[in-house]
Amino acid sequence: MISFTQALKLGTTLPRTNRTHKIKLFNAHNTILSQDIFASRAIPAFDNSAMDGYAILLQDYDKTCINRGKILAGDNSTHITLTQGETYKVMTGSMLPQNTQAVIQIEMAQEQQGKVSFPSLKQPLHQGLNIRYKGEEIQADSLLLRKGKRLNHLDLSILASQGISETESFVPLKIGIFSSGDEVIEPHQHAKAYQIYNTNATSLYTLLASRGFACSYQGILQDDKLALHKKIESFQSFDVVITSGGASVGDADLIKQALLELGAKFIFDGVNVKPGRHLAIATLGDTIVILLPGNPLALLLHTHTLILPILESLQGGSAFYPKAFTFELDSDLNLKANTTSALLGIIEYSRFLPYNNGKIGSSSLATMWKNNAIALFDNPSQKPMSYAKGSAIKVIMYNADFCDIMDFFND
């Protein structure tokens, strides 16, 4: 059994995907860039007006100027040069005449018979007033997005602003999801008193699909060695296979034994974390096999804190550590020695409210459902660890983004 940090390090140093494809912007949300992207165009692309108003020279603000015309957004005014005693009416976003030093908002001006004055000007006048200069947001040739960035809607909008219509991204990992156990049945079936419905497949599929992975649910593995061997032979059609159940040491959990018989090599088997120590990762040829516990709560805790970072790294992401935020602990905590403890809780304003005083045990899926955040406490010492009410602690939200530094542990 290894520590949580050792498991994270081993998992995030596994070989990353190198398969890429070109994809249209509309379909590129949540994909990961496979190359750096540089700006080919300054933003703004030209000096333009930040509001409706009049373009002037500073020396003319207390004079009456002749209005030489109107410039609308989309008009080309590169041939127009502003001279002393002149002004042009300009609309928001319109290209400014050459030599413009300020734009006076339209409410501050009076125009009569083609002549404009500014008697209502109240704000101090300075060079650049109400002007958006070329390149003040993005300089041409500057680095826009780095390789390994998972693209969100704003990233894609910035790419569109550069006239980029498609990106080169890593092909999403093909993930096969299997449940296990003869006691497990699907939600569309009728459960008898001794059977349980398969919630793990739904949890894993929907969570991973929302993160941009190409998921495929492959059914329930039987507790039968011959049937397992046949199913495991299909694992190599996936980049990653995730099973729920079969990670413990019970007599009926045959998956690890079958994997070993078919040549799998285990990277680690067991993680010193509470709850849910039964977690293993192996390689079978080029396929990564992740064996999660069957307990729905333990499965989800592992997925949010350890498996998602590993998958993000495998997918080529440059940022794969869960992004934590700091909150005030709402009650005293006493934590066990020589382990990593995962605590559920609720974020309420600036406070973290631990569930059941930090005691989870073998709670059900409903416990995970009733909370919205996880706090990890790493205590490698032989003495229990205590936190007082009001302490500042790091917390991972269920929908946490990733960052490039490992700063989510409380230790």
Short mmCIF file of C-alpha atoms in Angstrom, two decimals:
data_model
loop_
_atom_site.label_atom_id
_atom_site.label_comp_id
_atom_site.label_asym_id
_atom_site.label_seq_id
_atom_site.Cartn_x
_atom_site.Cartn_y
_atom_site.Cartn_z
CA MET A 1 0.00 0.00 0.00
CA ILE A 2 1.30 3.44 -0.95
CA SER A 3 0.46 6.97 0.14
CA PHE A 4 -2.02 9.19 -1.67
CA THR A 5 0.75 11.49 -2.90
CA GLN A 6 2.78 8.54 -4.18
CA ALA A 7 -0.26 7.24 -6.07
CA LEU A 8 -0.85 10.68 -7.57
CA LYS A 9 2.78 10.97 -8.64
CA LEU A 10 2.85 7.50 -10.20
CA GLY A 11 -0.43 8.08 -12.00
CA THR A 12 0.49 11.49 -13.40
CA THR A 13 3.86 10.29 -14.72
CA LEU A 14 2.30 7.60 -16.91
CA PRO A 15 2.87 8.14 -20.67
CA ARG A 16 0.52 10.71 -22.15
CA THR A 17 -1.44 10.42 -25.34
CA ASN A 18 0.22 11.70 -28.51
CA ARG A 19 -2.69 11.24 -30.91
CA THR A 20 -3.99 14.51 -32.33
CA HIS A 21 -6.67 15.67 -34.71
CA LYS A 22 -7.99 18.90 -36.15
CA ILE A 23 -11.41 19.94 -34.92
CA LYS A 24 -13.80 22.80 -35.67
CA LEU A 25 -14.17 25.44 -32.97
CA PHE A 26 -17.85 24.62 -32.40
CA ASN A 27 -16.80 21.07 -31.47
CA ALA A 28 -13.59 21.91 -29.62
CA HIS A 29 -15.03 22.74 -26.19
CA ASN A 30 -13.29 20.71 -23.45
CA THR A 31 -10.59 19.41 -25.79
CA ILE A 32 -6.90 19.84 -24.93
CA LEU A 33 -4.57 21.78 -27.22
CA SER A 34 -1.70 19.80 -28.70
CA GLN A 35 0.32 22.88 -29.70
CA ASP A 36 0.99 26.46 -28.62
CA ILE A 37 -1.12 29.12 -30.34
CA PHE A 38 0.21 32.63 -31.02
CA ALA A 39 -1.75 35.74 -31.90
CA SER A 40 -1.66 36.61 -35.59
CA ARG A 41 -3.76 39.73 -35.05
CA ALA A 42 -3.67 42.46 -32.43
CA ILE A 43 -6.80 42.95 -30.29
CA PRO A 44 -8.12 45.56 -30.83
CA ALA A 45 -6.90 45.42 -34.42
CA PHE A 46 -7.01 49.25 -34.70
CA ASP A 47 -7.47 52.31 -32.49
CA ASN A 48 -11.21 52.60 -31.87
CA SER A 49 -13.74 54.52 -29.86
CA ALA A 50 -14.86 53.18 -26.50
CA MET A 51 -18.18 55.03 -26.74
CA ASP A 52 -20.35 57.17 -28.97
CA GLY A 53 -18.80 60.63 -29.10
CA TYR A 54 -16.53 63.06 -30.94
CA ALA A 55 -12.87 62.51 -31.86
CA ILE A 56 -10.75 65.57 -31.07
CA LEU A 57 -7.26 66.92 -30.50
CA LEU A 58 -6.59 67.89 -26.87
CA GLN A 59 -6.00 71.52 -27.82
CA ASP A 60 -9.55 71.78 -29.19
CA TYR A 61 -11.54 70.67 -26.15
CA ASP A 62 -12.49 74.26 -25.17
CA LYS A 63 -13.04 75.41 -28.73
CA THR A 64 -15.78 75.05 -31.30
CA CYS A 65 -14.87 72.45 -33.92
CA ILE A 66 -16.20 71.77 -37.38
CA ASN A 67 -17.85 68.36 -37.69
CA ARG A 68 -16.37 66.74 -40.79
CA GLY A 69 -18.65 63.71 -40.75
CA LYS A 70 -19.66 60.49 -39.01
CA ILE A 71 -17.67 57.24 -38.71
CA LEU A 72 -19.64 54.08 -37.95
CA ALA A 73 -18.40 50.71 -36.67
CA GLY A 74 -17.17 48.86 -39.74
CA ASP A 75 -16.22 51.99 -41.68
CA ASN A 76 -12.64 52.25 -42.96
CA SER A 77 -11.19 55.57 -41.80
CA THR A 78 -7.52 54.89 -42.47
CA HIS A 79 -7.54 57.69 -45.06
CA ILE A 80 -8.90 60.28 -42.59
CA THR A 81 -6.53 62.49 -40.60
CA LEU A 82 -7.83 64.73 -37.83
CA THR A 83 -6.48 68.31 -37.91
CA GLN A 84 -6.78 71.27 -35.57
CA GLY A 85 -10.29 72.71 -35.31
CA GLU A 86 -11.95 69.56 -36.67
CA THR A 87 -13.93 66.72 -35.17
CA TYR A 88 -15.64 63.57 -36.37
CA LYS A 89 -18.66 61.95 -34.77
CA VAL A 90 -17.63 58.39 -33.94
CA MET A 91 -19.67 55.39 -32.81
CA THR A 92 -18.63 52.76 -30.27
CA GLY A 93 -16.11 50.40 -31.86
CA SER A 94 -15.55 52.58 -34.90
CA MET A 95 -12.05 53.15 -36.31
CA LEU A 96 -10.69 56.54 -35.26
CA PRO A 97 -9.21 59.15 -37.59
CA GLN A 98 -5.44 59.38 -37.57
CA ASN A 99 -4.06 61.77 -34.87
CA THR A 100 -7.12 61.39 -32.58
CA GLN A 101 -6.06 62.16 -29.01
CA ALA A 102 -9.37 61.78 -27.14
CA VAL A 103 -13.04 60.98 -27.62
CA ILE A 104 -15.58 63.20 -25.84
CA GLN A 105 -18.78 61.32 -25.07
CA ILE A 106 -21.77 62.49 -26.98
CA GLU A 107 -23.65 63.65 -23.85
CA MET A 108 -20.91 66.21 -23.16
CA ALA A 109 -21.19 67.86 -26.58
CA GLN A 110 -23.47 70.33 -28.30
CA GLU A 111 -23.78 70.40 -32.09
CA GLN A 112 -25.44 73.18 -34.10
CA GLN A 113 -25.27 73.62 -37.86
CA GLY A 114 -22.22 71.41 -38.23
CA LYS A 115 -20.27 72.99 -35.36
CA VAL A 116 -19.51 71.17 -32.10
CA SER A 117 -18.52 72.50 -28.67
CA PHE A 118 -18.06 70.78 -25.31
CA PRO A 119 -19.50 73.04 -22.58
CA SER A 120 -20.63 70.14 -20.37
CA LEU A 121 -17.26 68.40 -20.12
CA LYS A 122 -16.80 67.49 -16.45
CA GLN A 123 -14.11 64.82 -16.35
CA PRO A 124 -10.41 65.71 -16.70
CA LEU A 125 -9.26 65.53 -20.29
CA HIS A 126 -6.19 63.43 -21.05
CA GLN A 127 -4.50 61.66 -23.92
CA GLY A 128 -6.34 58.45 -24.73
CA LEU A 129 -9.64 59.35 -23.07
CA ASN A 130 -12.31 56.86 -24.27
CA ILE A 131 -9.89 55.33 -26.79
CA ARG A 132 -9.15 51.62 -27.08
CA TYR A 133 -5.69 51.37 -28.61
CA LYS A 134 -4.53 48.77 -31.06
CA GLY A 135 -3.08 45.75 -29.25
CA GLU A 136 -3.88 46.94 -25.72
CA GLU A 137 -5.63 43.61 -24.98
CA ILE A 138 -3.58 41.21 -27.13
CA GLN A 139 -0.34 42.01 -28.93
CA ALA A 140 0.32 40.45 -32.32
CA ASP A 141 2.71 37.46 -32.09
CA SER A 142 2.10 37.07 -28.34
CA LEU A 143 1.43 33.62 -26.86
CA LEU A 144 -2.33 33.12 -26.60
CA LEU A 145 -2.75 29.55 -25.36
CA ARG A 146 -0.21 26.95 -24.34
CA LYS A 147 -0.09 23.33 -25.36
CA GLY A 148 -1.99 21.30 -22.78
CA LYS A 149 -4.71 23.89 -22.15
CA ARG A 150 -8.20 22.43 -21.90
CA LEU A 151 -10.33 24.78 -23.95
CA ASN A 152 -13.33 26.54 -22.44
CA HIS A 153 -15.87 28.76 -24.19
CA LEU A 154 -13.79 31.91 -23.62
CA ASP A 155 -10.63 30.31 -25.02
CA LEU A 156 -12.58 29.39 -28.14
CA SER A 157 -13.95 32.92 -28.44
CA ILE A 158 -10.41 34.32 -28.32
CA LEU A 159 -9.36 31.88 -31.05
CA ALA A 160 -12.31 33.03 -33.14
CA SER A 161 -11.13 36.64 -32.67
CA GLN A 162 -7.92 35.60 -34.43
CA GLY A 163 -9.74 34.18 -37.45
CA ILE A 164 -8.97 30.64 -36.31
CA SER A 165 -11.73 28.23 -37.26
CA GLU A 166 -10.23 24.94 -36.07
CA THR A 167 -7.70 23.72 -33.54
CA GLU A 168 -5.28 20.84 -33.28
CA SER A 169 -6.13 18.97 -30.11
CA PHE A 170 -5.37 15.65 -28.49
CA VAL A 171 -7.86 12.94 -29.40
CA PRO A 172 -10.05 12.35 -26.31
CA LEU A 173 -9.08 9.27 -24.34
CA LYS A 174 -11.32 6.32 -25.12
CA ILE A 175 -12.50 5.09 -21.72
CA GLY A 176 -14.32 1.81 -21.19
CA ILE A 177 -16.43 1.68 -18.02
CA PHE A 178 -17.30 -1.66 -16.42
CA SER A 179 -19.20 -2.47 -13.26
CA SER A 180 -18.81 -5.78 -11.47
CA GLY A 181 -20.58 -8.12 -9.08
CA ASP A 182 -23.38 -10.63 -9.47
CA GLU A 183 -25.40 -8.64 -6.93
CA VAL A 184 -25.45 -5.58 -9.22
CA ILE A 185 -28.24 -5.04 -11.74
CA GLU A 186 -29.05 -2.21 -14.15
CA PRO A 187 -31.59 0.54 -13.34
CA HIS A 188 -34.02 -0.67 -16.02
CA GLN A 189 -34.30 -4.05 -14.28
CA HIS A 190 -36.36 -4.96 -11.22
CA ALA A 191 -34.18 -5.38 -8.12
CA LYS A 192 -34.87 -8.18 -5.68
CA ALA A 193 -34.25 -7.68 -1.97
CA TYR A 194 -30.66 -8.98 -2.17
CA GLN A 195 -29.70 -6.99 -5.28
CA ILE A 196 -28.45 -3.42 -5.73
CA TYR A 197 -28.85 -1.04 -8.62
CA ASN A 198 -25.79 -0.02 -10.62
CA THR A 199 -25.17 3.63 -9.73
CA ASN A 200 -21.41 3.59 -10.30
CA ALA A 201 -21.65 3.36 -14.09
CA THR A 202 -23.91 6.42 -14.23
CA SER A 203 -21.65 8.37 -11.86
CA LEU A 204 -18.47 7.60 -13.79
CA TYR A 205 -19.91 7.96 -17.29
CA THR A 206 -21.61 11.31 -16.74
CA LEU A 207 -18.74 12.83 -14.73
CA LEU A 208 -16.03 11.78 -17.18
CA ALA A 209 -18.07 12.67 -20.26
CA SER A 210 -18.64 16.15 -18.84
CA ARG A 211 -14.85 16.51 -18.64
CA GLY A 212 -14.38 15.78 -22.34
CA PHE A 213 -13.49 12.08 -22.30
CA ALA A 214 -14.91 9.61 -24.83
CA CYS A 215 -16.74 7.19 -22.55
CA SER A 216 -18.35 3.88 -23.36
CA TYR A 217 -20.28 1.80 -20.85
CA GLN A 218 -19.54 -1.89 -21.35
CA GLY A 219 -21.79 -3.61 -18.83
CA ILE A 220 -21.36 -5.67 -15.67
CA LEU A 221 -18.45 -8.08 -15.27
CA GLN A 222 -19.51 -11.46 -13.91
CA ASP A 223 -17.88 -13.06 -10.89
CA ASP A 224 -16.65 -15.90 -13.08
CA LYS A 225 -13.05 -16.39 -14.14
CA LEU A 226 -13.72 -17.65 -17.67
CA ALA A 227 -16.20 -14.86 -18.37
CA LEU A 228 -13.75 -12.33 -16.94
CA HIS A 229 -10.92 -13.54 -19.15
CA LYS A 230 -13.10 -13.10 -22.22
CA LYS A 231 -14.12 -9.57 -21.23
CA ILE A 232 -10.60 -8.53 -20.25
CA GLU A 233 -9.36 -9.47 -23.70
CA SER A 234 -11.53 -6.61 -24.99
CA PHE A 235 -9.87 -4.07 -22.67
CA GLN A 236 -7.12 -3.35 -25.18
CA SER A 237 -9.58 -1.61 -27.49
CA PHE A 238 -9.58 1.25 -24.95
CA ASP A 239 -6.96 3.73 -23.78
CA VAL A 240 -8.27 3.42 -20.23
CA VAL A 241 -10.57 0.91 -18.58
CA ILE A 242 -12.25 1.73 -15.27
CA THR A 243 -13.95 -0.95 -13.20
CA SER A 244 -16.00 -0.47 -10.06
CA GLY A 245 -15.75 -3.34 -7.60
CA GLY A 246 -13.05 -5.99 -7.84
CA ALA A 247 -10.42 -3.82 -6.16
CA SER A 248 -10.63 -5.42 -2.72
CA VAL A 249 -9.34 -8.76 -1.44
CA GLY A 250 -12.63 -10.62 -1.09
CA ASP A 251 -12.98 -14.16 -2.44
CA ALA A 252 -15.50 -13.06 -5.08
CA ASP A 253 -13.35 -10.17 -6.38
CA LEU A 254 -11.57 -12.01 -9.17
CA ILE A 255 -10.65 -9.14 -11.48
CA LYS A 256 -7.11 -8.60 -10.20
CA GLN A 257 -6.35 -12.29 -10.37
CA ALA A 258 -7.66 -12.51 -13.93
CA LEU A 259 -5.65 -9.43 -14.96
CA LEU A 260 -2.45 -10.92 -13.58
CA GLU A 261 -3.11 -14.19 -15.42
CA LEU A 262 -3.44 -12.23 -18.67
CA GLY A 263 -0.16 -10.35 -18.19
CA ALA A 264 -1.20 -7.14 -16.47
CA LYS A 265 1.44 -5.26 -14.47
CA PHE A 266 0.27 -3.41 -11.38
CA ILE A 267 1.62 0.11 -10.82
CA PHE A 268 0.16 0.14 -7.32
CA ASP A 269 -2.38 -1.89 -5.36
CA GLY A 270 -3.90 -0.09 -2.40
CA VAL A 271 -3.72 3.54 -1.29
CA ASN A 272 -3.45 4.70 2.31
CA VAL A 273 -6.54 6.90 2.32
CA LYS A 274 -9.75 6.80 4.32
CA PRO A 275 -12.31 5.91 3.24
CA GLY A 276 -11.65 3.43 0.43
CA ARG A 277 -8.14 2.00 0.54
CA HIS A 278 -8.92 -0.58 -2.12
CA LEU A 279 -7.78 1.15 -5.30
CA ALA A 280 -5.37 -0.19 -7.91
CA ILE A 281 -3.94 0.81 -11.28
CA ALA A 282 -2.35 -1.61 -13.75
CA THR A 283 -1.21 -1.67 -17.36
CA LEU A 284 -2.41 -4.32 -19.79
CA GLY A 285 -0.44 -3.80 -22.98
CA ASP A 286 -1.03 -0.16 -23.88
CA THR A 287 -4.20 0.08 -21.80
CA ILE A 288 -4.37 1.65 -18.35
CA VAL A 289 -6.70 -0.31 -16.06
CA ILE A 290 -8.11 1.48 -13.02
CA LEU A 291 -9.81 -0.66 -10.38
CA LEU A 292 -12.05 1.39 -8.12
CA PRO A 293 -13.91 0.16 -5.05
CA GLY A 294 -17.53 -0.83 -5.45
CA ASN A 295 -18.72 1.42 -2.64
CA PRO A 296 -20.30 4.40 -4.46
CA LEU A 297 -19.05 7.00 -2.00
CA ALA A 298 -15.47 5.71 -1.94
CA LEU A 299 -15.52 5.45 -5.73
CA LEU A 300 -16.56 9.08 -6.14
CA LEU A 301 -14.09 10.37 -3.56
CA HIS A 302 -11.26 8.61 -5.41
CA THR A 303 -12.52 9.83 -8.77
CA HIS A 304 -12.70 13.49 -7.76
CA THR A 305 -9.38 13.62 -5.91
CA LEU A 306 -7.11 11.12 -7.67
CA ILE A 307 -8.54 9.61 -10.86
CA LEU A 308 -9.58 12.86 -12.56
CA PRO A 309 -6.05 14.34 -12.14
CA ILE A 310 -4.50 11.14 -13.53
CA LEU A 311 -6.86 11.11 -16.52
CA GLU A 312 -6.24 14.82 -17.16
CA SER A 313 -2.50 14.12 -17.24
CA LEU A 314 -2.93 11.11 -19.55
CA GLN A 315 -5.03 13.31 -21.86
CA GLY A 316 -2.14 15.75 -22.23
CA GLY A 317 -3.33 18.46 -19.86
CA SER A 318 -0.62 20.78 -18.55
CA ALA A 319 -2.72 21.55 -15.45
CA PHE A 320 -4.03 18.46 -13.70
CA TYR A 321 -4.00 19.13 -9.95
CA PRO A 322 -7.41 19.88 -8.37
CA LYS A 323 -7.80 23.58 -7.74
CA ALA A 324 -8.56 24.22 -4.09
CA PHE A 325 -9.99 27.25 -2.33
CA THR A 326 -9.54 28.28 1.29
CA PHE A 327 -12.50 28.32 3.67
CA GLU A 328 -13.02 28.67 7.41
CA LEU A 329 -13.59 25.41 9.27
CA ASP A 330 -16.98 25.46 10.97
CA SER A 331 -16.21 22.94 13.73
CA ASP A 332 -13.32 21.21 15.49
CA LEU A 333 -11.81 18.20 13.71
CA ASN A 334 -9.86 15.22 14.99
CA LEU A 335 -8.16 13.12 12.32
CA LYS A 336 -6.51 9.71 12.41
CA ALA A 337 -2.76 9.19 12.36
CA ASN A 338 -0.66 7.75 9.54
CA THR A 339 -3.16 8.19 6.72
CA THR A 340 -4.76 10.62 4.31
CA SER A 341 -8.33 11.42 5.32
CA ALA A 342 -10.95 12.56 2.81
CA LEU A 343 -13.75 14.56 4.43
CA LEU A 344 -17.02 15.57 2.87
CA GLY A 345 -18.74 18.81 3.66
CA ILE A 346 -20.80 21.73 2.48
CA ILE A 347 -19.49 25.14 1.43
CA GLU A 348 -21.73 27.80 2.93
CA TYR A 349 -20.57 31.36 2.28
CA SER A 350 -16.97 31.44 3.59
CA ARG A 351 -17.26 28.33 5.77
CA PHE A 352 -16.66 24.60 5.30
CA LEU A 353 -19.16 22.53 7.29
CA PRO A 354 -17.76 18.99 7.73
CA TYR A 355 -20.30 16.21 7.33
CA ASN A 356 -20.94 14.25 10.54
CA ASN A 357 -17.96 15.85 12.31
CA GLY A 358 -15.62 14.37 9.73
CA LYS A 359 -16.76 10.78 10.21
CA ILE A 360 -17.81 9.16 6.93
CA GLY A 361 -17.30 5.43 7.47
CA SER A 362 -18.95 3.31 4.79
CA SER A 363 -21.68 5.82 4.03
CA SER A 364 -23.82 5.62 0.94
CA LEU A 365 -24.09 7.53 -2.32
CA ALA A 366 -26.68 9.79 -0.68
CA THR A 367 -23.98 11.18 1.61
CA MET A 368 -21.95 12.30 -1.39
CA TRP A 369 -25.10 13.73 -2.95
CA LYS A 370 -25.95 15.84 0.11
CA ASN A 371 -22.55 17.56 0.17
CA ASN A 372 -20.64 19.63 -2.38
CA ALA A 373 -16.97 19.67 -1.41
CA ILE A 374 -14.03 17.53 -0.24
CA ALA A 375 -11.17 18.36 2.10
CA LEU A 376 -8.03 16.18 2.10
CA PHE A 377 -5.90 15.95 5.24
CA ASP A 378 -2.51 14.28 4.98
CA ASN A 379 -1.14 13.04 8.32
CA PRO A 380 1.92 10.79 7.89
CA SER A 381 2.82 10.99 11.58
CA GLN A 382 1.96 8.45 14.24
CA LYS A 383 -0.07 11.01 16.18
CA PRO A 384 -3.65 12.13 15.49
CA MET A 385 -4.10 15.55 13.90
CA SER A 386 -6.46 18.23 15.19
CA TYR A 387 -7.90 21.38 13.61
CA ALA A 388 -9.72 23.99 15.64
CA LYS A 389 -12.93 25.66 14.58
CA GLY A 390 -12.08 28.78 12.58
CA SER A 391 -8.95 27.28 11.02
CA ALA A 392 -8.31 28.08 7.35
CA ILE A 393 -8.42 24.87 5.32
CA LYS A 394 -8.12 24.01 1.63
CA VAL A 395 -11.22 22.57 0.01
CA ILE A 396 -11.91 20.99 -3.39
CA MET A 397 -15.35 21.67 -4.87
CA TYR A 398 -17.02 18.81 -6.75
CA ASN A 399 -16.78 20.82 -9.98
CA ALA A 400 -13.20 21.97 -9.34
CA ASP A 401 -11.07 23.10 -12.24
CA PHE A 402 -7.42 22.08 -12.54
CA CYS A 403 -4.25 24.06 -11.84
CA ASP A 404 -0.55 23.41 -12.38
CA ILE A 405 0.57 23.28 -8.74
CA MET A 406 -0.22 20.67 -6.10
CA ASP A 407 -1.71 22.81 -3.37
CA PHE A 408 -4.87 21.05 -2.26
CA PHE A 409 -3.65 19.13 0.81
CA ASN A 410 -4.09 20.15 4.40
CA ASP A 411 -1.02 18.93 6.29
#
